Amino acid sequence: MSSSNVPQTHQPKSLQQHEIPESRIPTPETSDPPTDTKSGVVQENPAEKETLSESVDEEGEEEEEGECGFCLFMKGGGCKETFIEWEKCVEEGEKNNEDIVDKCFQETAALKKCMEAHSDYYAPLLQAEKAAEEEAAKQLEEEKERSKGLEKKEKEEDFGGSDRKK
């Protein structure tokens, strides 16, 4: 019986010494395209090529490589064109340091109207927006109540303080 922590296998000792534990075997971190061993020519995967390069849609507009999930979702429904117009407005406003809410008010309203018209697809976002609006209204109401309470307390203190001076 040996005192080492090497797992016992049913192979001769000469083979056991040259084994590398599976956890220490290096794994390739990049997936290089396969190379034809006879000609040495790199074979490209057409599906991979399209996902890595910028693609151009029917209107000639370029789409960014790593487009966000939200953008992909928005463009996947019936409001693709409206969303693209809104997105352009926001990008232009950011570039020119403009107030995006004021600048893109019409585009935002058109996008919301379109999303409501296609509510079967955009329902998750519409529901989340409604919940956020309700939460904001609730917080605003709570803030108003706190503010009223503070004003009332201050008036009581002022009233009580003026009696003491007399």
PDB file of C-alpha atoms in Angstrom:
ATOM      1  CA  MET A   1       0.000   0.000   0.000  1.00  0.00           C
ATOM      2  CA  SER A   2       1.523   3.349  -1.024  1.00  0.00           C
ATOM      3  CA  SER A   3       1.266   6.559   0.956  1.00  0.00           C
ATOM      4  CA  SER A   4       0.887   8.858  -2.105  1.00  0.00           C
ATOM      5  CA  ASN A   5      -2.419  10.417  -3.130  1.00  0.00           C
ATOM      6  CA  VAL A   6      -2.152   9.108  -6.698  1.00  0.00           C
ATOM      7  CA  PRO A   7      -5.282   7.147  -7.600  1.00  0.00           C
ATOM      8  CA  GLN A   8      -4.666   3.447  -8.147  1.00  0.00           C
ATOM      9  CA  THR A   9      -5.487   2.128 -11.605  1.00  0.00           C
ATOM     10  CA  HIS A  10      -5.215  -1.231 -13.262  1.00  0.00           C
ATOM     11  CA  GLN A  11      -2.380  -0.141 -15.582  1.00  0.00           C
ATOM     12  CA  PRO A  12       1.295  -1.064 -15.173  1.00  0.00           C
ATOM     13  CA  LYS A  13       3.363   1.442 -13.173  1.00  0.00           C
ATOM     14  CA  SER A  14       5.327   2.468 -16.251  1.00  0.00           C
ATOM     15  CA  LEU A  15       2.131   3.813 -17.873  1.00  0.00           C
ATOM     16  CA  GLN A  16       0.787   5.357 -14.667  1.00  0.00           C
ATOM     17  CA  GLN A  17       3.807   7.620 -14.299  1.00  0.00           C
ATOM     18  CA  HIS A  18       3.153   9.339 -17.650  1.00  0.00           C
ATOM     19  CA  GLU A  19      -0.518  10.044 -17.114  1.00  0.00           C
ATOM     20  CA  ILE A  20      -1.650  13.629 -16.675  1.00  0.00           C
ATOM     21  CA  PRO A  21      -4.728  14.139 -14.529  1.00  0.00           C
ATOM     22  CA  GLU A  22      -7.672  15.182 -16.699  1.00  0.00           C
ATOM     23  CA  SER A  23      -8.073  18.468 -14.813  1.00  0.00           C
ATOM     24  CA  ARG A  24      -4.551  19.468 -15.848  1.00  0.00           C
ATOM     25  CA  ILE A  25      -4.874  18.709 -19.542  1.00  0.00           C
ATOM     26  CA  PRO A  26      -4.866  22.054 -21.361  1.00  0.00           C
ATOM     27  CA  THR A  27      -7.958  22.787 -23.406  1.00  0.00           C
ATOM     28  CA  PRO A  28      -7.843  25.062 -26.417  1.00  0.00           C
ATOM     29  CA  GLU A  29      -9.292  28.481 -25.651  1.00  0.00           C
ATOM     30  CA  THR A  30      -9.817  29.484 -29.264  1.00  0.00           C
ATOM     31  CA  SER A  31     -11.490  27.532 -31.974  1.00  0.00           C
ATOM     32  CA  ASP A  32      -9.243  27.929 -34.968  1.00  0.00           C
ATOM     33  CA  PRO A  33     -10.885  27.003 -38.250  1.00  0.00           C
ATOM     34  CA  PRO A  34     -10.004  23.528 -39.489  1.00  0.00           C
ATOM     35  CA  THR A  35      -7.104  23.257 -41.906  1.00  0.00           C
ATOM     36  CA  ASP A  36      -7.049  20.867 -44.859  1.00  0.00           C
ATOM     37  CA  THR A  37      -4.080  18.643 -44.041  1.00  0.00           C
ATOM     38  CA  LYS A  38      -3.240  17.974 -47.691  1.00  0.00           C
ATOM     39  CA  SER A  39      -3.258  21.529 -49.049  1.00  0.00           C
ATOM     40  CA  GLY A  40      -2.786  23.529 -45.831  1.00  0.00           C
ATOM     41  CA  VAL A  41      -5.772  25.729 -46.754  1.00  0.00           C
ATOM     42  CA  VAL A  42      -7.892  27.027 -43.871  1.00  0.00           C
ATOM     43  CA  GLN A  43     -11.521  25.987 -44.158  1.00  0.00           C
ATOM     44  CA  GLU A  44     -13.951  28.706 -43.055  1.00  0.00           C
ATOM     45  CA  ASN A  45     -17.227  28.034 -41.361  1.00  0.00           C
ATOM     46  CA  PRO A  46     -19.767  30.242 -43.224  1.00  0.00           C
ATOM     47  CA  ALA A  47     -22.131  30.426 -40.217  1.00  0.00           C
ATOM     48  CA  GLU A  48     -19.310  31.608 -37.949  1.00  0.00           C
ATOM     49  CA  LYS A  49     -18.138  34.140 -40.525  1.00  0.00           C
ATOM     50  CA  GLU A  50     -21.550  35.819 -40.627  1.00  0.00           C
ATOM     51  CA  THR A  51     -21.877  36.051 -36.838  1.00  0.00           C
ATOM     52  CA  LEU A  52     -18.413  37.548 -36.398  1.00  0.00           C
ATOM     53  CA  SER A  53     -18.515  40.109 -39.171  1.00  0.00           C
ATOM     54  CA  GLU A  54     -20.884  43.023 -39.488  1.00  0.00           C
ATOM     55  CA  SER A  55     -23.994  42.112 -41.401  1.00  0.00           C
ATOM     56  CA  VAL A  56     -25.973  44.430 -43.636  1.00  0.00           C
ATOM     57  CA  ASP A  57     -29.762  44.224 -43.783  1.00  0.00           C
ATOM     58  CA  GLU A  58     -32.034  44.855 -46.791  1.00  0.00           C
ATOM     59  CA  GLU A  59     -31.836  48.650 -46.501  1.00  0.00           C
ATOM     60  CA  GLY A  60     -28.049  48.707 -46.341  1.00  0.00           C
ATOM     61  CA  GLU A  61     -27.942  49.631 -42.654  1.00  0.00           C
ATOM     62  CA  GLU A  62     -25.054  48.124 -40.717  1.00  0.00           C
ATOM     63  CA  GLU A  63     -25.759  46.229 -37.543  1.00  0.00           C
ATOM     64  CA  GLU A  64     -23.163  46.174 -34.791  1.00  0.00           C
ATOM     65  CA  GLU A  65     -21.373  42.904 -34.017  1.00  0.00           C
ATOM     66  CA  GLY A  66     -22.339  42.480 -30.372  1.00  0.00           C
ATOM     67  CA  GLU A  67     -25.817  43.933 -30.458  1.00  0.00           C
ATOM     68  CA  CYS A  68     -27.527  43.844 -27.076  1.00  0.00           C
ATOM     69  CA  GLY A  69     -30.240  41.318 -26.296  1.00  0.00           C
ATOM     70  CA  PHE A  70     -32.781  44.099 -25.798  1.00  0.00           C
ATOM     71  CA  CYS A  71     -32.083  45.499 -29.275  1.00  0.00           C
ATOM     72  CA  LEU A  72     -32.331  42.056 -30.846  1.00  0.00           C
ATOM     73  CA  PHE A  73     -35.630  41.460 -29.055  1.00  0.00           C
ATOM     74  CA  MET A  74     -37.039  44.818 -30.146  1.00  0.00           C
ATOM     75  CA  LYS A  75     -36.015  44.242 -33.752  1.00  0.00           C
ATOM     76  CA  GLY A  76     -37.486  40.735 -33.684  1.00  0.00           C
ATOM     77  CA  GLY A  77     -41.062  41.986 -33.395  1.00  0.00           C
ATOM     78  CA  GLY A  78     -43.326  44.136 -35.522  1.00  0.00           C
ATOM     79  CA  CYS A  79     -41.724  47.407 -34.393  1.00  0.00           C
ATOM     80  CA  LYS A  80     -38.284  46.923 -35.937  1.00  0.00           C
ATOM     81  CA  GLU A  81     -38.364  50.068 -38.087  1.00  0.00           C
ATOM     82  CA  THR A  82     -39.865  52.209 -35.321  1.00  0.00           C
ATOM     83  CA  PHE A  83     -37.240  50.941 -32.897  1.00  0.00           C
ATOM     84  CA  ILE A  84     -34.426  51.699 -35.366  1.00  0.00           C
ATOM     85  CA  GLU A  85     -35.718  55.285 -35.704  1.00  0.00           C
ATOM     86  CA  TRP A  86     -35.854  55.627 -31.917  1.00  0.00           C
ATOM     87  CA  GLU A  87     -32.365  54.130 -31.598  1.00  0.00           C
ATOM     88  CA  LYS A  88     -30.953  56.591 -34.183  1.00  0.00           C
ATOM     89  CA  CYS A  89     -32.536  59.488 -32.312  1.00  0.00           C
ATOM     90  CA  VAL A  90     -31.036  58.362 -28.998  1.00  0.00           C
ATOM     91  CA  GLU A  91     -27.582  57.851 -30.530  1.00  0.00           C
ATOM     92  CA  GLU A  92     -27.695  61.277 -32.181  1.00  0.00           C
ATOM     93  CA  GLY A  93     -28.809  62.883 -28.928  1.00  0.00           C
ATOM     94  CA  GLU A  94     -26.026  61.197 -26.974  1.00  0.00           C
ATOM     95  CA  LYS A  95     -23.458  62.222 -29.574  1.00  0.00           C
ATOM     96  CA  ASN A  96     -24.570  65.874 -29.393  1.00  0.00           C
ATOM     97  CA  ASN A  97     -25.069  65.883 -25.588  1.00  0.00           C
ATOM     98  CA  GLU A  98     -28.766  66.694 -26.001  1.00  0.00           C
ATOM     99  CA  ASP A  99     -31.632  65.907 -23.641  1.00  0.00           C
ATOM    100  CA  ILE A 100     -32.801  62.594 -25.083  1.00  0.00           C
ATOM    101  CA  VAL A 101     -36.208  62.734 -23.394  1.00  0.00           C
ATOM    102  CA  ASP A 102     -37.030  66.030 -25.113  1.00  0.00           C
ATOM    103  CA  LYS A 103     -35.287  65.237 -28.390  1.00  0.00           C
ATOM    104  CA  CYS A 104     -36.778  61.772 -28.865  1.00  0.00           C
ATOM    105  CA  PHE A 105     -40.230  62.381 -27.412  1.00  0.00           C
ATOM    106  CA  GLN A 106     -42.030  61.681 -30.719  1.00  0.00           C
ATOM    107  CA  GLU A 107     -39.945  58.606 -31.503  1.00  0.00           C
ATOM    108  CA  THR A 108     -40.538  57.247 -28.006  1.00  0.00           C
ATOM    109  CA  ALA A 109     -44.294  57.840 -28.281  1.00  0.00           C
ATOM    110  CA  ALA A 110     -44.384  56.160 -31.712  1.00  0.00           C
ATOM    111  CA  LEU A 111     -42.426  53.188 -30.366  1.00  0.00           C
ATOM    112  CA  LYS A 112     -44.733  52.780 -27.376  1.00  0.00           C
ATOM    113  CA  LYS A 113     -47.801  52.994 -29.627  1.00  0.00           C
ATOM    114  CA  CYS A 114     -46.310  50.377 -31.959  1.00  0.00           C
ATOM    115  CA  MET A 115     -45.453  48.084 -29.056  1.00  0.00           C
ATOM    116  CA  GLU A 116     -49.017  48.338 -27.767  1.00  0.00           C
ATOM    117  CA  ALA A 117     -50.297  47.501 -31.262  1.00  0.00           C
ATOM    118  CA  HIS A 118     -48.045  44.404 -31.199  1.00  0.00           C
ATOM    119  CA  SER A 119     -48.646  43.604 -27.537  1.00  0.00           C
ATOM    120  CA  ASP A 120     -48.654  39.858 -28.192  1.00  0.00           C
ATOM    121  CA  TYR A 121     -44.878  40.044 -28.818  1.00  0.00           C
ATOM    122  CA  TYR A 122     -43.912  42.998 -26.610  1.00  0.00           C
ATOM    123  CA  ALA A 123     -46.104  42.020 -23.612  1.00  0.00           C
ATOM    124  CA  PRO A 124     -43.143  41.262 -21.280  1.00  0.00           C
ATOM    125  CA  LEU A 125     -41.692  44.741 -21.794  1.00  0.00           C
ATOM    126  CA  LEU A 126     -45.065  46.469 -21.560  1.00  0.00           C
ATOM    127  CA  GLN A 127     -45.800  44.652 -18.302  1.00  0.00           C
ATOM    128  CA  ALA A 128     -42.381  45.531 -16.883  1.00  0.00           C
ATOM    129  CA  GLU A 129     -42.864  49.171 -17.880  1.00  0.00           C
ATOM    130  CA  LYS A 130     -46.292  49.258 -16.246  1.00  0.00           C
ATOM    131  CA  ALA A 131     -44.879  47.734 -13.046  1.00  0.00           C
ATOM    132  CA  ALA A 132     -42.033  50.278 -13.026  1.00  0.00           C
ATOM    133  CA  GLU A 133     -44.515  53.142 -13.479  1.00  0.00           C
ATOM    134  CA  GLU A 134     -46.643  51.821 -10.615  1.00  0.00           C
ATOM    135  CA  GLU A 135     -43.586  51.494  -8.389  1.00  0.00           C
ATOM    136  CA  ALA A 136     -42.461  55.036  -9.238  1.00  0.00           C
ATOM    137  CA  ALA A 137     -45.950  56.392  -8.463  1.00  0.00           C
ATOM    138  CA  LYS A 138     -45.957  54.502  -5.158  1.00  0.00           C
ATOM    139  CA  GLN A 139     -42.535  55.897  -4.203  1.00  0.00           C
ATOM    140  CA  LEU A 140     -43.638  59.407  -5.155  1.00  0.00           C
ATOM    141  CA  GLU A 141     -46.729  59.078  -2.978  1.00  0.00           C
ATOM    142  CA  GLU A 142     -44.627  57.787  -0.064  1.00  0.00           C
ATOM    143  CA  GLU A 143     -42.246  60.720  -0.496  1.00  0.00           C
ATOM    144  CA  LYS A 144     -45.175  63.168  -0.461  1.00  0.00           C
ATOM    145  CA  GLU A 145     -46.492  61.586   2.755  1.00  0.00           C
ATOM    146  CA  ARG A 146     -43.065  61.841   4.402  1.00  0.00           C
ATOM    147  CA  SER A 147     -42.764  65.437   3.278  1.00  0.00           C
ATOM    148  CA  LYS A 148     -46.203  66.290   4.707  1.00  0.00           C
ATOM    149  CA  GLY A 149     -45.272  64.595   7.963  1.00  0.00           C
ATOM    150  CA  LEU A 150     -42.061  66.615   8.226  1.00  0.00           C
ATOM    151  CA  GLU A 151     -43.857  69.893   7.469  1.00  0.00           C
ATOM    152  CA  LYS A 152     -46.483  69.099  10.100  1.00  0.00           C
ATOM    153  CA  LYS A 153     -43.793  68.241  12.638  1.00  0.00           C
ATOM    154  CA  GLU A 154     -41.892  71.464  11.878  1.00  0.00           C
ATOM    155  CA  LYS A 155     -45.063  73.557  12.299  1.00  0.00           C
ATOM    156  CA  GLU A 156     -45.811  71.867  15.614  1.00  0.00           C
ATOM    157  CA  GLU A 157     -42.260  72.527  16.778  1.00  0.00           C
ATOM    158  CA  ASP A 158     -42.448  76.170  15.653  1.00  0.00           C
ATOM    159  CA  PHE A 159     -45.797  76.599  17.386  1.00  0.00           C
ATOM    160  CA  GLY A 160     -44.577  74.889  20.536  1.00  0.00           C
ATOM    161  CA  GLY A 161     -41.311  76.863  20.489  1.00  0.00           C
ATOM    162  CA  SER A 162     -43.056  80.234  20.243  1.00  0.00           C
ATOM    163  CA  ASP A 163     -45.127  79.483  23.366  1.00  0.00           C
ATOM    164  CA  ARG A 164     -41.972  78.857  25.357  1.00  0.00           C
ATOM    165  CA  LYS A 165     -40.537  82.265  24.471  1.00  0.00           C
ATOM    166  CA  LYS A 166     -43.534  84.125  25.939  1.00  0.00           C
TER     167      LYS A 166
END
